[in-house]
Amino acid sequence: TFIASKLGKNLFNKITAKDSSYLNKAGVLVNTNPGYSLSDFIEVEPNQSYFGKGTDSRGMRFTTFFNAAKTVIAGGSDDFTTSVVATSSTRYVRVSILSTDKNTFQLERGTSATPYADYAVSQVLTGVLIDSTAIRPATITATRIADRAITPAKLASRSITAGQIAPRTITTTEVNFVQESKNLFNKKIKEVGYFLNENGVKNANATYTLTDYIPVTAGQPYFGKGSSTTGMRFVSHYGSPTEAGFIRGGSTTPTQTFTPPDGVNYVRLTIMTADTATFQLEAGTSATPYTEYGGVLRGVKVDSTGII
């Protein structure tokens, strides 16, 4: 694949954080303290230093380390700290922070704070050189080259000839090489071993996996299924991508189809854990061949020297 997901520097996703909860370093979960917010599993690198702080200078109240199987391991902290170092066995961390810090907290690589940035995931092209024949004649103007800081050396190395550079405007159609996948389920962002019941309450059960908040359009039918015939065990409705945005009325029985009513802008699906590698949610009323979540290149010819 030429599409890679890239996290921004802030590894803390406040949208998936669990309010009124904290987890101590031994992995004991407390769900009844409004003073705290608990992060989701955050992927980290072994032996790497991380710095975490919000408005409160004390940083993180608890840090809990997990191995690749998301089992609690030694090495977390039960005291306020702004710095942690992942052990050689650590693959994930969950941080418990003050609820007042939720909108300003940043967890990042390193040993000191940098200016705050929202959590973000971008998709980038990697290892691709574009053959000159993939660029329509007379579609690159001098102004556009200046705006993009393309130097003559870069043009030469990419084989863009004078025939492609002429005084015309580049349109959206001509430069939009990425088309979003029909599969709306991102299997990289999920909660394994959990389901949401009809009241929007999260429960532990290894049979199920809970998706992230998935944007949907009211009145549009959707079809979801993996390898099994079960489809979706629960469909939970949300007006906004937060726990507070929960709306009653989602499906509480196994189904392969649903149509969001007015006011529903997001759903979270409970699916079979065994289906996570093959599950596809798509617009429509029937299944089509499986595709990975993300973006695909269209209308681009790739020079063989650009394949790494």
CSV table of N, CA and C in Angstrom, one decimal, residues 195-198 208 232-236 250-255 268-271:
chain,number,residue,atom,x,y,z
A,195,PHE,N,-18.2,-4.2,24.6
A,195,PHE,CA,-19.4,-3.9,23.8
A,195,PHE,C,-20.2,-2.8,24.5
A,196,LEU,N,-21.1,-2.2,23.7
A,196,LEU,CA,-21.9,-1.1,24.2
A,196,LEU,C,-23.4,-1.7,24.3
A,197,ASN,N,-24.0,-1.6,25.4
A,197,ASN,CA,-25.4,-2.1,25.5
A,197,ASN,C,-26.4,-1.1,25.0
A,198,GLU,N,-27.7,-1.4,25.2
A,198,GLU,CA,-28.7,-0.5,24.7
A,198,GLU,C,-28.8,0.9,25.4
A,208,TYR,N,-16.5,-9.8,21.9
A,208,TYR,CA,-16.9,-8.6,21.1
A,208,TYR,C,-15.8,-7.6,21.0
A,232,MET,N,-23.6,-7.1,12.9
A,232,MET,CA,-23.3,-6.2,14.0
A,232,MET,C,-24.2,-6.7,15.2
A,233,ARG,N,-23.5,-6.9,16.4
A,233,ARG,CA,-24.3,-7.3,17.5
A,233,ARG,C,-25.1,-6.2,18.1
A,234,PHE,N,-24.5,-5.0,18.2
A,234,PHE,CA,-25.2,-3.8,18.6
A,234,PHE,C,-24.9,-2.6,17.7
A,235,VAL,N,-25.8,-1.7,17.5
A,235,VAL,CA,-25.6,-0.5,16.8
A,235,VAL,C,-26.0,0.7,17.7
A,236,SER,N,-25.0,1.5,18.1
A,236,SER,CA,-25.2,2.6,19.1
A,236,SER,C,-25.2,3.9,18.3
A,250,GLY,N,-30.7,2.7,18.9
A,250,GLY,CA,-29.9,1.8,18.1
A,250,GLY,C,-30.4,0.4,18.2
A,251,SER,N,-29.8,-0.4,17.3
A,251,SER,CA,-30.2,-1.9,17.3
A,251,SER,C,-29.6,-2.6,18.5
A,252,THR,N,-30.5,-3.4,19.1
A,252,THR,CA,-30.0,-4.2,20.2
A,252,THR,C,-30.0,-5.7,19.9
A,253,THR,N,-30.4,-6.1,18.7
A,253,THR,CA,-30.3,-7.5,18.2
A,253,THR,C,-29.4,-7.6,17.0
A,254,PRO,N,-28.8,-8.7,16.8
A,254,PRO,CA,-27.9,-8.9,15.7
A,254,PRO,C,-28.5,-8.4,14.3
A,255,THR,N,-27.7,-7.7,13.6
A,255,THR,CA,-28.3,-7.2,12.3
A,255,THR,C,-27.1,-6.9,11.3
A,268,ARG,N,-21.4,3.8,16.8
A,268,ARG,CA,-20.4,2.9,17.3
A,268,ARG,C,-20.9,1.5,17.2
A,269,LEU,N,-20.2,0.6,16.6
A,269,LEU,CA,-20.7,-0.8,16.3
A,269,LEU,C,-20.0,-1.8,17.3
A,270,THR,N,-20.8,-2.7,17.8
A,270,THR,CA,-20.2,-3.8,18.5
A,270,THR,C,-20.3,-5.0,17.5
A,271,ILE,N,-19.1,-5.5,17.2
A,271,ILE,CA,-19.0,-6.6,16.2
A,271,ILE,C,-18.3,-7.8,16.9
